[in-house]
Coordinates of C-alpha atoms and ligand atoms in Angstrom, one line a residue:
X1 CA 34.0 15.2 -23.5
X2 CA 32.3 14.3 -20.3
X3 CA 31.4 16.4 -17.3
X4 CA 30.2 15.2 -13.9
X5 CA 27.1 17.0 -12.7
X6 CA 26.6 18.3 -9.2
X7 CA 23.5 16.1 -8.6
X8 CA 25.3 13.7 -6.2
X9 CA 26.3 16.6 -4.0
X10 CA 22.8 18.0 -4.0
X11 CA 21.2 14.7 -3.1
X12 CA 23.7 14.2 -0.3
X13 CA 22.7 17.6 1.1
X14 CA 19.0 16.8 0.8
X15 CA 19.6 13.5 2.7
X16 CA 21.2 15.5 5.5
X17 CA 18.4 18.0 5.4
X18 CA 20.8 20.8 4.8
X19 CA 18.8 22.4 2.1
X20 CA 19.3 25.9 0.8
X21 CA 16.1 27.1 2.6
X22 CA 17.9 26.7 5.9
X23 CA 20.2 29.5 5.1
X24 CA 18.4 32.0 2.8
X25 CA 19.3 35.4 4.1
X26 CA 16.6 37.6 5.4
X27 CA 18.3 40.6 6.6
X28 CA 19.6 42.3 3.5
X29 CA 18.0 45.3 2.0
X30 CA 16.7 44.1 -1.3
X31 CA 15.8 47.0 -3.5
X32 CA 13.9 44.9 -6.0
X33 CA 13.8 46.3 -9.5
X34 CA 15.7 49.3 -8.3
X35 CA 16.8 51.6 -11.0
X36 CA 17.2 54.6 -8.7
X37 CA 20.4 55.4 -6.8
X38 CA 22.6 53.0 -8.7
X39 CA 24.5 55.6 -10.6
X40 CA 27.1 56.2 -7.9
X41 CA 28.1 52.6 -7.8
X42 CA 27.8 51.8 -11.5
X43 CA 31.1 51.1 -13.1
X44 CA 32.3 53.5 -15.8
X45 CA 32.6 52.1 -19.2
X46 CA 31.8 52.6 -22.8
X47 CA 28.6 50.9 -23.9
X48 CA 29.9 50.7 -27.4
X49 CA 33.3 49.4 -26.8
X50 CA 32.7 46.7 -24.1
X51 CA 35.5 46.7 -21.6
X52 CA 36.6 50.2 -20.8
X53 CA 40.2 49.3 -20.4
X54 CA 41.2 52.6 -18.9
X55 CA 43.8 52.2 -16.2
X56 CA 43.4 53.2 -12.6
X57 CA 46.1 54.1 -10.0
X58 CA 46.4 50.4 -9.2
X59 CA 46.9 49.5 -12.8
X60 CA 43.5 47.7 -12.9
X61 CA 41.0 48.3 -15.6
X62 CA 37.7 50.0 -14.7
X63 CA 36.0 46.9 -15.9
X64 CA 33.3 46.1 -18.4
X65 CA 30.1 47.9 -19.0
X66 CA 27.5 47.6 -16.3
X67 CA 24.3 45.6 -17.0
X68 CA 21.6 47.8 -18.4
X69 CA 18.9 46.5 -16.0
X70 CA 19.3 45.8 -12.3
X71 CA 16.5 43.8 -10.6
X72 CA 17.7 43.9 -7.0
X73 CA 20.4 45.6 -5.0
X74 CA 22.1 44.6 -1.7
X75 CA 24.6 46.6 0.4
X76 CA 27.2 45.0 2.5
X77 CA 30.8 45.5 3.6
X78 CA 32.3 42.2 2.4
X79 CA 31.1 40.0 -0.4
X80 CA 32.3 36.4 -0.5
X81 CA 31.8 34.8 -3.9
X82 CA 31.7 31.0 -3.5
X83 CA 30.8 28.9 -0.5
X84 CA 33.1 25.8 -0.9
X85 CA 36.2 24.8 1.0
X86 CA 37.8 28.2 1.2
X87 CA 34.6 30.3 1.2
X88 CA 33.3 28.4 4.3
X89 CA 36.5 29.1 6.2
X90 CA 36.4 32.7 5.1
X91 CA 32.7 33.1 6.1
X92 CA 33.3 31.6 9.6
X93 CA 36.3 33.7 10.2
X94 CA 34.6 36.9 8.9
X95 CA 31.7 36.1 11.2
X96 CA 34.0 35.7 14.2
X97 CA 35.6 39.0 13.2
X98 CA 32.1 40.6 13.3
X99 CA 32.4 41.7 9.7
X100 CA 29.2 42.5 7.8
X101 CA 29.1 40.2 4.8
X102 CA 27.1 38.1 2.4
X103 CA 28.1 34.8 0.8
X104 CA 27.0 34.2 -2.8
X105 CA 26.7 30.5 -3.8
X106 CA 26.0 29.4 -7.4
X107 CA 24.8 26.0 -6.3
X108 CA 21.8 25.0 -4.2
X109 CA 24.1 24.1 -1.4
X110 CA 27.5 24.9 0.1
X111 CA 30.6 22.8 -0.1
X112 CA 31.7 22.8 -3.7
X113 CA 34.6 20.5 -4.6
X114 CA 35.5 20.4 -0.9
X115 CA 32.8 17.7 -0.8
X116 CA 35.3 15.4 -2.6
X117 CA 38.3 16.1 -0.4
X118 CA 39.7 13.4 1.9
X119 CA 42.2 15.2 4.1
X120 CA 44.1 18.3 4.9
X121 CA 47.8 19.3 5.3
X122 CA 49.4 20.3 8.6
X123 CA 52.7 19.9 10.3
X124 CA 53.3 19.7 14.0
X125 CA 49.6 19.7 14.9
X126 CA 48.8 18.6 18.4
X127 CA 47.6 15.3 17.1
X128 CA 50.8 14.8 15.0
X129 CA 53.1 15.6 17.9
X130 CA 51.2 13.2 20.1
X131 CA 52.0 10.5 17.5
X132 CA 55.6 11.6 17.5
X133 CA 55.4 13.1 14.0
X134 CA 57.5 16.2 13.8
X135 CA 58.5 17.9 10.6
X136 CA 60.4 21.2 10.1
X137 CA 59.1 24.0 8.0
X138 CA 62.4 24.1 6.2
X139 CA 62.1 20.5 5.1
X140 CA 58.6 21.1 3.6
X141 CA 59.7 24.3 2.0
X142 CA 62.8 22.8 0.3
X143 CA 61.0 19.7 -0.8
X144 CA 58.3 21.9 -2.3
X145 CA 60.4 24.5 -4.0
X146 CA 62.8 22.1 -5.6
X147 CA 59.8 20.5 -7.3
X148 CA 58.7 23.9 -8.7
X149 CA 62.2 24.8 -9.8
X150 CA 62.3 27.4 -7.0
X151 CA 59.8 29.6 -8.9
X152 CA 57.4 29.8 -5.9
X153 CA 57.7 32.4 -3.3
X154 CA 58.8 30.5 -0.2
X155 CA 57.0 33.0 2.1
X156 CA 53.7 31.4 1.0
X157 CA 54.9 28.0 2.2
X158 CA 56.4 29.3 5.4
X159 CA 53.0 31.0 6.1
X160 CA 51.1 27.8 5.3
X161 CA 53.4 25.6 7.4
X162 CA 53.6 27.9 10.4
X163 CA 49.8 28.4 10.6
X164 CA 48.9 24.8 9.7
X165 CA 48.8 23.4 13.3
X166 CA 46.7 26.5 14.4
X167 CA 44.4 25.9 11.5
X168 CA 43.7 22.4 12.6
X169 CA 42.9 23.6 16.1
X170 CA 40.7 26.3 14.7
X171 CA 38.8 23.8 12.5
X172 CA 38.3 21.6 15.6
X173 CA 36.9 24.6 17.5
X174 CA 34.4 25.1 14.6
X175 CA 33.3 21.5 14.9
X176 CA 35.4 19.9 12.0
X177 CA 36.0 16.2 12.5
X178 CA 39.1 14.2 11.7
X179 CA 39.4 10.4 12.0
X180 CA 42.7 10.6 13.9
X181 CA 44.8 9.1 11.0
X182 CA 47.8 11.2 9.9
X183 CA 49.7 9.7 7.0
X184 CA 51.5 10.4 3.7
X185 CA 48.4 9.7 1.5
X186 CA 49.3 6.7 -0.6
X187 CA 53.1 7.2 -0.6
X188 CA 53.7 11.0 -0.4
X189 CA 56.8 12.6 0.9
X190 CA 55.8 13.3 4.5
X191 CA 53.0 12.3 6.9
X192 CA 51.1 15.6 6.6
X193 CA 47.7 14.3 5.6
X194 CA 45.1 14.7 8.4
X195 CA 42.2 12.5 7.3
X196 CA 38.7 13.8 7.8
X197 CA 36.1 11.7 9.5
X198 CA 35.2 8.7 7.4
X199 CA 37.9 9.8 5.0
X200 CA 35.5 12.3 3.5
X201 CA 35.4 16.0 4.0
X202 CA 31.7 16.0 3.0
X203 CA 31.3 14.3 6.5
X204 CA 34.3 15.8 8.4
X205 CA 34.6 19.4 7.1
X206 CA 31.7 20.5 4.9
X207 CA 28.8 19.3 7.1
X208 CA 30.2 20.7 10.4
X209 CA 31.2 24.0 8.7
X210 CA 27.7 24.3 7.2
X211 CA 26.3 23.8 10.7
X212 CA 28.7 26.5 12.0
X213 CA 27.7 28.9 9.3
X214 CA 24.1 28.3 10.1
X215 CA 24.7 28.7 13.9
X216 CA 26.5 32.0 13.3
X217 CA 23.6 33.3 11.2
X218 CA 25.6 33.8 8.1
X219 CA 23.6 35.3 5.2
X220 CA 24.0 33.0 2.1
X221 CA 22.3 33.7 -1.2
X222 CA 22.0 30.4 -3.0
X223 CA 21.6 29.9 -6.8
X224 CA 23.3 33.2 -7.2
X225 CA 26.2 33.3 -9.6
X226 CA 28.5 36.4 -9.7
X227 CA 29.5 37.3 -13.2
X228 CA 31.1 40.7 -13.1
X229 CA 33.0 42.8 -10.6
X230 CA 32.2 46.5 -10.0
X231 CA 35.1 49.0 -9.9
X232 CA 34.8 52.6 -8.7
X233 CA 37.8 54.9 -9.0
X234 CA 40.2 52.0 -9.1
X235 CA 38.8 50.3 -6.0
X236 CA 36.5 47.3 -5.8
X237 CA 32.9 48.3 -5.2
X238 CA 31.0 45.0 -5.4
X239 CA 29.8 42.6 -8.0
X240 CA 26.9 41.7 -10.3
X241 CA 25.2 38.3 -10.1
X242 CA 22.5 36.4 -11.7
X243 CA 19.9 34.8 -9.4
X244 CA 16.2 33.9 -9.5
X245 CA 15.6 37.6 -8.8
X246 CA 17.3 38.5 -12.1
X247 CA 20.4 40.6 -12.3
X248 CA 21.4 41.6 -8.8
X249 CA 23.9 44.4 -7.8
X250 CA 25.9 43.8 -4.7
X251 CA 27.5 46.9 -3.4
X252 CA 30.5 45.9 -1.2
X253 CA 33.7 47.6 0.0
X254 CA 35.7 44.4 -0.5
X255 CA 35.2 41.2 -2.5
X256 CA 36.7 37.7 -1.9
X257 CA 36.8 35.4 -4.9
X258 CA 36.3 31.8 -3.8
X259 CA 34.8 30.1 -6.9
X260 CA 37.1 27.0 -6.9
X261 CA 39.2 27.6 -10.0
X262 CA 38.5 26.4 -13.5
X263 CA 38.9 22.6 -13.2
X264 CA 35.3 22.1 -14.3
X265 CA 35.6 24.2 -17.5
X266 CA 36.9 22.3 -20.5
X267 CA 37.3 25.5 -22.5
X268 CA 39.7 27.0 -20.0
X269 CA 41.5 23.6 -19.5
X270 CA 42.1 23.7 -23.3
X271 CA 43.3 27.3 -23.0
X272 CA 45.9 26.1 -20.5
X273 CA 47.1 23.7 -23.2
X274 CA 45.5 20.4 -22.5
X275 CA 44.0 18.1 -25.1
X276 CA 40.3 17.9 -24.1
X277 CA 39.4 14.9 -26.3
X278 CA 38.0 12.3 -23.9
X279 CA 38.5 14.8 -21.0
X280 CA 36.9 13.7 -17.7
X281 CA 36.3 16.5 -15.2
X282 CA 36.3 14.6 -11.9
X283 CA 35.1 17.6 -9.8
X284 CA 32.1 19.8 -10.1
X285 CA 31.4 21.8 -13.3
X286 CA 30.7 24.7 -11.0
X287 CA 34.4 25.3 -10.8
X288 CA 34.0 27.1 -14.1
X289 CA 36.6 29.8 -13.8
X290 CA 34.2 32.5 -13.0
X291 CA 36.7 34.3 -10.7
X292 CA 39.4 34.0 -13.3
X293 CA 37.2 35.6 -15.9
X294 CA 35.9 38.4 -13.6
X295 CA 39.3 39.2 -12.2
X296 CA 41.3 39.2 -15.5
X297 CA 38.5 41.3 -17.0
X298 CA 39.3 44.2 -14.6
X299 CA 43.1 43.9 -15.1
X300 CA 44.2 41.2 -12.6
X301 CA 47.4 39.5 -13.5
X302 CA 46.6 36.3 -15.5
X303 CA 48.4 33.4 -13.8
X304 CA 46.8 30.6 -15.8
X305 CA 49.9 29.4 -17.6
X306 CA 51.9 29.3 -14.4
X307 CA 49.2 27.7 -12.4
X308 CA 49.1 24.0 -11.6
X309 CA 46.5 21.2 -12.0
X310 CA 45.8 17.9 -10.4
X311 CA 45.5 15.7 -13.5
X312 CA 46.1 12.0 -14.2
X313 CA 46.1 10.0 -17.4
X314 CA 43.2 7.7 -18.0
X315 CA 42.2 5.2 -20.6
X316 CA 38.8 6.3 -21.8
X317 CA 37.7 2.7 -22.5
X318 CA 38.0 1.8 -18.8
X319 CA 35.5 2.9 -16.2
X320 CA 36.0 6.4 -15.0
X321 CA 37.8 6.6 -11.6
X322 CA 35.6 6.8 -8.5
X323 CA 38.6 7.8 -6.4
X324 CA 37.0 7.0 -3.0
X325 CA 36.4 3.4 -4.3
X326 CA 39.1 3.0 -7.0
X327 CA 42.1 4.8 -5.6
X328 CA 44.1 1.6 -5.4
X329 CA 42.4 -0.3 -8.1
X330 CA 45.2 -1.9 -10.2
X331 CA 43.4 -1.3 -13.5
X332 CA 41.8 2.2 -13.3
X333 CA 43.2 3.5 -10.0
X334 CA 45.8 6.1 -9.1
X335 CA 48.6 3.5 -9.9
X336 CA 46.7 1.6 -12.6
X337 CA 47.5 1.0 -16.3
X338 CA 47.3 4.7 -17.3
X339 CA 49.7 5.8 -14.6
X340 CA 52.7 4.2 -16.3
X341 CA 55.4 2.2 -14.7
X342 CA 56.1 -1.2 -16.4
X343 CA 54.7 0.0 -19.8
X344 CA 56.0 1.9 -22.8
X345 CA 54.7 5.4 -23.6
X346 CA 55.0 6.9 -27.1
X347 CA 53.6 10.0 -28.7
X348 CA 52.0 10.5 -32.1
X349 CA 55.5 10.3 -33.7
X350 CA 56.1 7.0 -32.0
X351 CA 58.8 8.6 -29.8
X352 CA 59.4 7.6 -26.3
X353 CA 59.1 11.1 -24.7
X354 CA 59.6 10.6 -21.0
X355 CA 60.4 7.8 -18.5
X356 CA 57.2 6.1 -17.7
X357 CA 57.7 5.9 -13.9
X358 CA 57.4 9.6 -13.1
X359 CA 54.6 8.7 -10.7
X360 CA 57.2 7.3 -8.3
X361 CA 58.0 10.9 -7.1
X362 CA 54.8 12.8 -7.8
X363 CA 51.7 11.0 -9.1
X364 CA 50.5 14.1 -10.9
X365 CA 53.8 14.7 -12.7
X366 CA 52.8 11.9 -15.1
X367 CA 50.9 14.2 -17.5
X368 CA 53.3 17.1 -17.7
X369 CA 55.8 15.8 -20.3
X370 CA 53.0 14.7 -22.7
X371 CA 51.0 17.9 -22.5
X372 CA 52.3 19.3 -25.8
X373 CA 52.0 16.0 -27.7
X374 CA 49.1 15.5 -30.1
X375 CA 48.5 12.1 -28.6
X376 CA 49.9 9.8 -25.9
X377 CA 49.8 6.0 -26.1
X378 CA 50.6 3.3 -23.6
X379 CA 51.8 -0.1 -24.8
X380 CA 52.1 -3.4 -23.0
X381 CA 51.7 -7.1 -23.5
X382 CA 49.8 -9.9 -21.9
X383 CA 52.5 -10.7 -19.4
X384 CA 52.8 -7.1 -18.2
X385 CA 49.0 -6.9 -17.9
X386 CA 48.8 -10.1 -15.9
X387 CA 51.7 -9.4 -13.7
X388 CA 51.1 -5.8 -12.7
X389 CA 47.5 -4.8 -13.5
X390 CA 44.9 -7.6 -13.7
X391 CA 46.1 -9.1 -10.5
X392 CA 42.7 -9.9 -9.0
X393 CA 39.6 -11.5 -10.4
X394 CA 37.7 -8.2 -10.2
X395 CA 40.5 -6.3 -11.9
X396 CA 40.7 -8.8 -14.7
X397 CA 36.9 -8.6 -15.2
X398 CA 37.0 -4.8 -15.3
X399 CA 39.7 -4.9 -18.0
X400 CA 38.1 -7.7 -20.1
X401 CA 34.7 -6.1 -19.9
X402 CA 36.1 -2.7 -20.9
X403 CA 37.9 -4.2 -23.9
X404 CA 34.9 -6.2 -25.0
X405 CA 32.5 -3.2 -24.7
X406 CA 34.8 -0.4 -25.7
X407 CA 32.8 2.3 -27.6
X408 CA 35.6 4.9 -27.4
X409 CA 38.0 3.2 -29.7
X410 CA 40.9 3.8 -27.3
X411 CA 41.9 0.3 -26.2
X412 CA 43.1 -2.3 -28.7
X413 CA 44.3 -5.9 -28.4
X414 CA 46.4 -7.3 -31.3
X415 CA 48.6 -10.3 -32.2
X416 CA 51.5 -8.2 -33.5
X417 CA 53.3 -5.0 -32.8
X418 CA 52.5 -3.9 -36.4
X419 CA 48.8 -4.3 -35.8
X420 CA 49.1 -2.0 -32.7
X421 CA 50.5 0.7 -34.9
X422 CA 47.9 0.2 -37.5
X423 CA 45.1 0.6 -35.0
X424 CA 45.9 4.2 -34.5
X425 CA 47.4 4.9 -37.9
X426 CA 50.9 5.3 -36.5
X427 CA 54.0 5.0 -38.6
X428 CA 54.6 1.2 -38.5
X429 CA 58.4 1.4 -39.1
X430 CA 58.9 4.1 -36.5
X431 CA 56.7 2.3 -34.0
X432 CA 58.5 -1.0 -34.4
X433 CA 61.9 0.7 -34.1
X434 CA 60.8 2.3 -30.7
X435 CA 59.5 -1.0 -29.4
X436 CA 62.7 -2.8 -30.5
X437 CA 64.9 -0.2 -28.8
X438 CA 62.8 -0.3 -25.7
X439 CA 63.0 -4.1 -25.6
X440 CA 66.8 -3.9 -26.1
X441 CA 67.1 -1.6 -23.1
X442 CA 64.9 -3.9 -21.0
X443 CA 67.1 -6.9 -21.8
X444 CA 70.3 -5.0 -21.1
X445 CA 69.0 -4.2 -17.6
X446 CA 69.6 -0.5 -17.9
X447 CA 67.5 2.2 -19.4
X448 CA 70.4 4.3 -20.7
X449 CA 68.0 6.5 -22.7
X450 CA 65.7 7.7 -19.9
X451 CA 66.8 6.1 -16.7
X452 CA 63.7 4.2 -15.7
X453 CA 64.3 1.8 -12.9
X454 CA 65.3 -1.7 -14.0
X455 CA 62.4 -3.5 -12.4
X456 CA 60.0 -1.4 -14.5
X457 CA 61.8 -2.2 -17.7
X458 CA 60.0 -5.3 -19.1
X459 CA 60.3 -6.2 -22.7
X460 CA 57.1 -6.2 -24.7
X461 CA 57.4 -9.6 -26.4
X462 CA 54.7 -11.9 -25.0
X463 CA 51.6 -11.4 -27.1
X464 CA 48.9 -10.7 -27.4
X465 CA 49.8 -7.0 -27.3
X466 CA 47.8 -3.9 -26.2
X467 CA 47.8 -0.3 -27.0
X468 CA 45.6 2.4 -25.5
X469 CA 45.3 6.1 -26.4
X470 CA 45.2 8.0 -23.2
X471 CA 42.9 10.9 -22.1
X472 CA 42.9 12.9 -18.9
X473 CA 41.1 12.8 -15.6
X474 CA 41.2 16.5 -14.5
X475 CA 40.6 16.8 -10.8
X476 CA 41.2 20.5 -10.1
X477 CA 43.3 23.5 -11.0
X478 CA 45.0 25.8 -8.6
X479 CA 45.6 29.5 -9.0
X480 CA 44.5 31.3 -12.2
X481 CA 44.7 34.7 -10.6
X482 CA 47.9 36.2 -9.1
X483 CA 47.8 37.2 -5.4
X484 CA 50.2 38.3 -2.7
X485 CA 50.5 36.5 0.6
X486 CA 47.6 38.5 2.1
X487 CA 45.5 37.0 -0.8
X488 CA 45.1 40.4 -2.4
X489 CA 44.7 40.1 -6.1
X490 CA 47.5 41.7 -8.0
X491 CA 47.3 43.7 -11.2
X492 CA 49.8 43.5 -14.1
X493 CA 52.1 45.9 -12.3
X494 CA 52.0 43.4 -9.3
X495 CA 50.2 46.0 -7.2
X496 CA 47.2 44.9 -5.2
X497 CA 43.8 45.8 -6.6
X498 CA 42.2 47.5 -3.5
X499 CA 39.5 45.5 -1.9
X500 CA 39.9 42.4 -4.1
X501 CA 41.0 39.0 -2.7
X502 CA 41.3 35.5 -4.2
X503 CA 41.4 32.4 -2.1
X504 CA 41.2 28.6 -2.4
X505 CA 41.8 27.3 -5.9
X506 CA 41.1 30.8 -7.4
X507 CA 44.3 32.4 -6.1
X508 CA 46.7 29.7 -5.0
X509 CA 50.3 30.7 -5.6
X510 CA 51.9 27.6 -3.9
X511 CA 52.6 25.6 -7.0
X512 CA 54.1 26.0 -10.5
X513 CA 52.7 24.0 -13.4
X514 CA 52.2 20.8 -11.4
X515 CA 50.3 20.1 -8.3
X516 CA 52.5 18.3 -5.8
X517 CA 50.1 15.7 -4.5
X518 CA 53.2 14.1 -2.9
X519 CA 53.0 16.8 -0.2
X520 CA 49.6 15.6 0.9
X521 CA 46.6 17.8 1.6
X522 CA 48.2 21.1 0.8
X523 CA 45.3 22.3 -1.4
X524 CA 42.8 21.9 1.4
X525 CA 45.3 23.2 4.0
X526 CA 45.6 26.3 1.8
X527 CA 41.8 26.7 1.4
X528 CA 41.4 27.0 5.2
X529 CA 44.5 29.2 5.5
X530 CA 43.7 31.5 2.7
X531 CA 40.0 31.8 3.7
X532 CA 41.0 32.9 7.2
X533 CA 43.7 35.2 6.0
X534 CA 41.5 37.0 3.5
X535 CA 38.8 37.5 6.1
X536 CA 41.3 38.9 8.6
X537 CA 43.0 41.2 6.1
X538 CA 39.6 42.4 4.8
X539 CA 38.6 43.2 8.4
X540 CA 41.5 45.6 8.7
X541 CA 40.9 47.0 5.2
X542 CA 37.3 47.8 5.8
Ligands
LIG1 C1 37.8 14.9 -6.7 C2 38.6 15.9 -5.9 C3 39.3 15.4 -4.8 C4 40.1 16.3 -4.0 N1 40.7 15.9 -2.9 C5 41.5 16.7 -2.2 C6 42.2 16.3 -1.0 O1 42.0 15.2 -0.5 N2 43.0 17.2 -0.3 C7 43.1 18.4 -0.8 O2 43.9 19.2 -0.2 N3 42.5 18.9 -1.9 C8 41.7 18.1 -2.6 N4 41.0 18.5 -3.7 C9 41.2 19.9 -4.1 C10 39.9 20.7 -3.7 O3 39.4 21.2 -4.9 C11 40.2 21.9 -2.8 O4 41.0 21.6 -1.8 C12 38.9 22.6 -2.3 O5 37.7 22.0 -2.6 C13 38.9 23.9 -3.1 O6 38.2 24.8 -2.3 P1 37.7 26.1 -3.1 O7 37.0 26.9 -2.1 O8 38.8 26.7 -3.8 O9 36.7 25.5 -4.2 P2 35.3 24.7 -4.0 O10 35.4 23.9 -2.8 O11 35.1 24.0 -5.3 O12 34.2 25.9 -3.8 C14 33.9 26.8 -4.8 C15 32.4 27.2 -4.6 O13 32.2 28.4 -5.4 C16 30.9 28.2 -6.0 N5 30.9 29.1 -7.2 C17 31.6 28.9 -8.4 N6 31.3 29.9 -9.2 C18 30.6 30.8 -8.6 C19 30.0 32.1 -8.9 N7 30.2 32.7 -10.1 N8 29.2 32.7 -8.0 C20 29.0 32.1 -6.8 N9 29.5 30.9 -6.4 C21 30.3 30.3 -7.3 C22 30.8 26.7 -6.3 O14 29.5 26.3 -6.6 C23 31.5 26.1 -5.1 O15 30.5 25.9 -4.1 C24 40.2 17.7 -4.4 C25 39.5 18.1 -5.6 C26 38.7 17.3 -6.3 C27 37.9 17.8 -7.5

């Protein structure tokens, strides 16, 4: 199991001189080592039994037991937990609304996984209309809902679409930079992807938004990780956090959760049902599911099993994807060997369990059918490899080097089909029968079993042969906590928990089970939209 550290983001920030020191808040009233005056805000709970579990009017629990020792206390109106893509938008909007608030950021710098983003969704933006790109809300909504089996609430999508052009203009006003290209991001359904400057939101979005936050004098507490919400009489009353000061109590009338989901936490990814052997978390490990844990602990509706993820197959023996560089690499890129197409996929029972060209509609769909398998294998021969994947000298070198130096035991070359089966202790007879059936379909010109397009049906008969056991590249997860359209967190009775919001990847209700990357940039479009909405709603609530 491998996890990417946040070091690269930190060093990028240092290069830009955007260190945490630039933003350390000075104005809050820190009652260091305060033990006095905390009783009124301390959550009720049984010290013996852990989580209290008693229900409030909103159906939410009173929450777990308060920490026994508080080292510092701050008072504010709004607490924004997480300063990434959505937290930055929320902070800027809250500042423009003149709300009194503090941002907590676990990392040494702002930006989170938004540092990896390339572009953002919008329809009918000024720039799009100038290019003659016009798309109706109804078209987006129908194309989205049909891919989620109409389980999403269309009102969320209408909201995102209708506000998207305004959000681009708002971003521009804050200093966000786009490179002027609007396209369908490597073959998506519609040209909705507004690329950030240099194709990187670390340059086009995060950097200018950090400057905006700095100019607006936003109070950010860095290296401060919230770990528990405070409830008082069924209403949110703040959060506890760990920082260099020790355990800190933040008293707040409203809290926005913006911690980035749980895409960096292998334990929660496993809980969602994914096999984490050879898991590669592409994003930051700071997306650890802290909001999911804090919110469900006080009775928020657990949306994890409904929520979606951006996930791709990968072959552990090959170099991990660097998506800025390798997106279109024919070996380990988005459409490389693991993505399927002209190969055969089988599970641990040697069954062909889905058609292998699912990526043609939605790249991310590829992993969904195999999630409940014990193992997923891809099989191909030398001709398929040469024709579709090792099509350049660099690609061939990447593959050959990986095969020669494989320490993961996940990529095997053999002279016979039987040897492929043996390599992974698969049932030889069943394996051969599946390959024979697949070859028969290929030769007949029609995949009457699963309907894969004829040009991707290529018989596996030109040795040497290859088999790879696939793992996952997990990019991010969207929406572990249920919210309404105003981004208020819902309890198990689907009633809002007063004062609690979830934005960005923490509370994204736009998808079901699979992230539709083929509607390009909607995650980031939602981060800006949800951040602004929560700030505006909280301003009315306070
Ligand atoms: C590799 C990669 C590429 C992507 N590309 C795109 C793209 O091109 N387009 C797109 O639409 N989306 C893309 N995404 C999705 C992307 O994750 C989101 O759009 C966006 O970054 C999410 O914003 P967020 O605010 O929810 O989370 P983040 O931006 O990750 O911010 C969360 C912040 O919360 C902080 N935090 C976490 N826990 C705590 C805590 N307990 N206390 C305080 N702070 C905490 C984190 O340190 C982080 O700074 C990509 C994601 C990845 C990983």
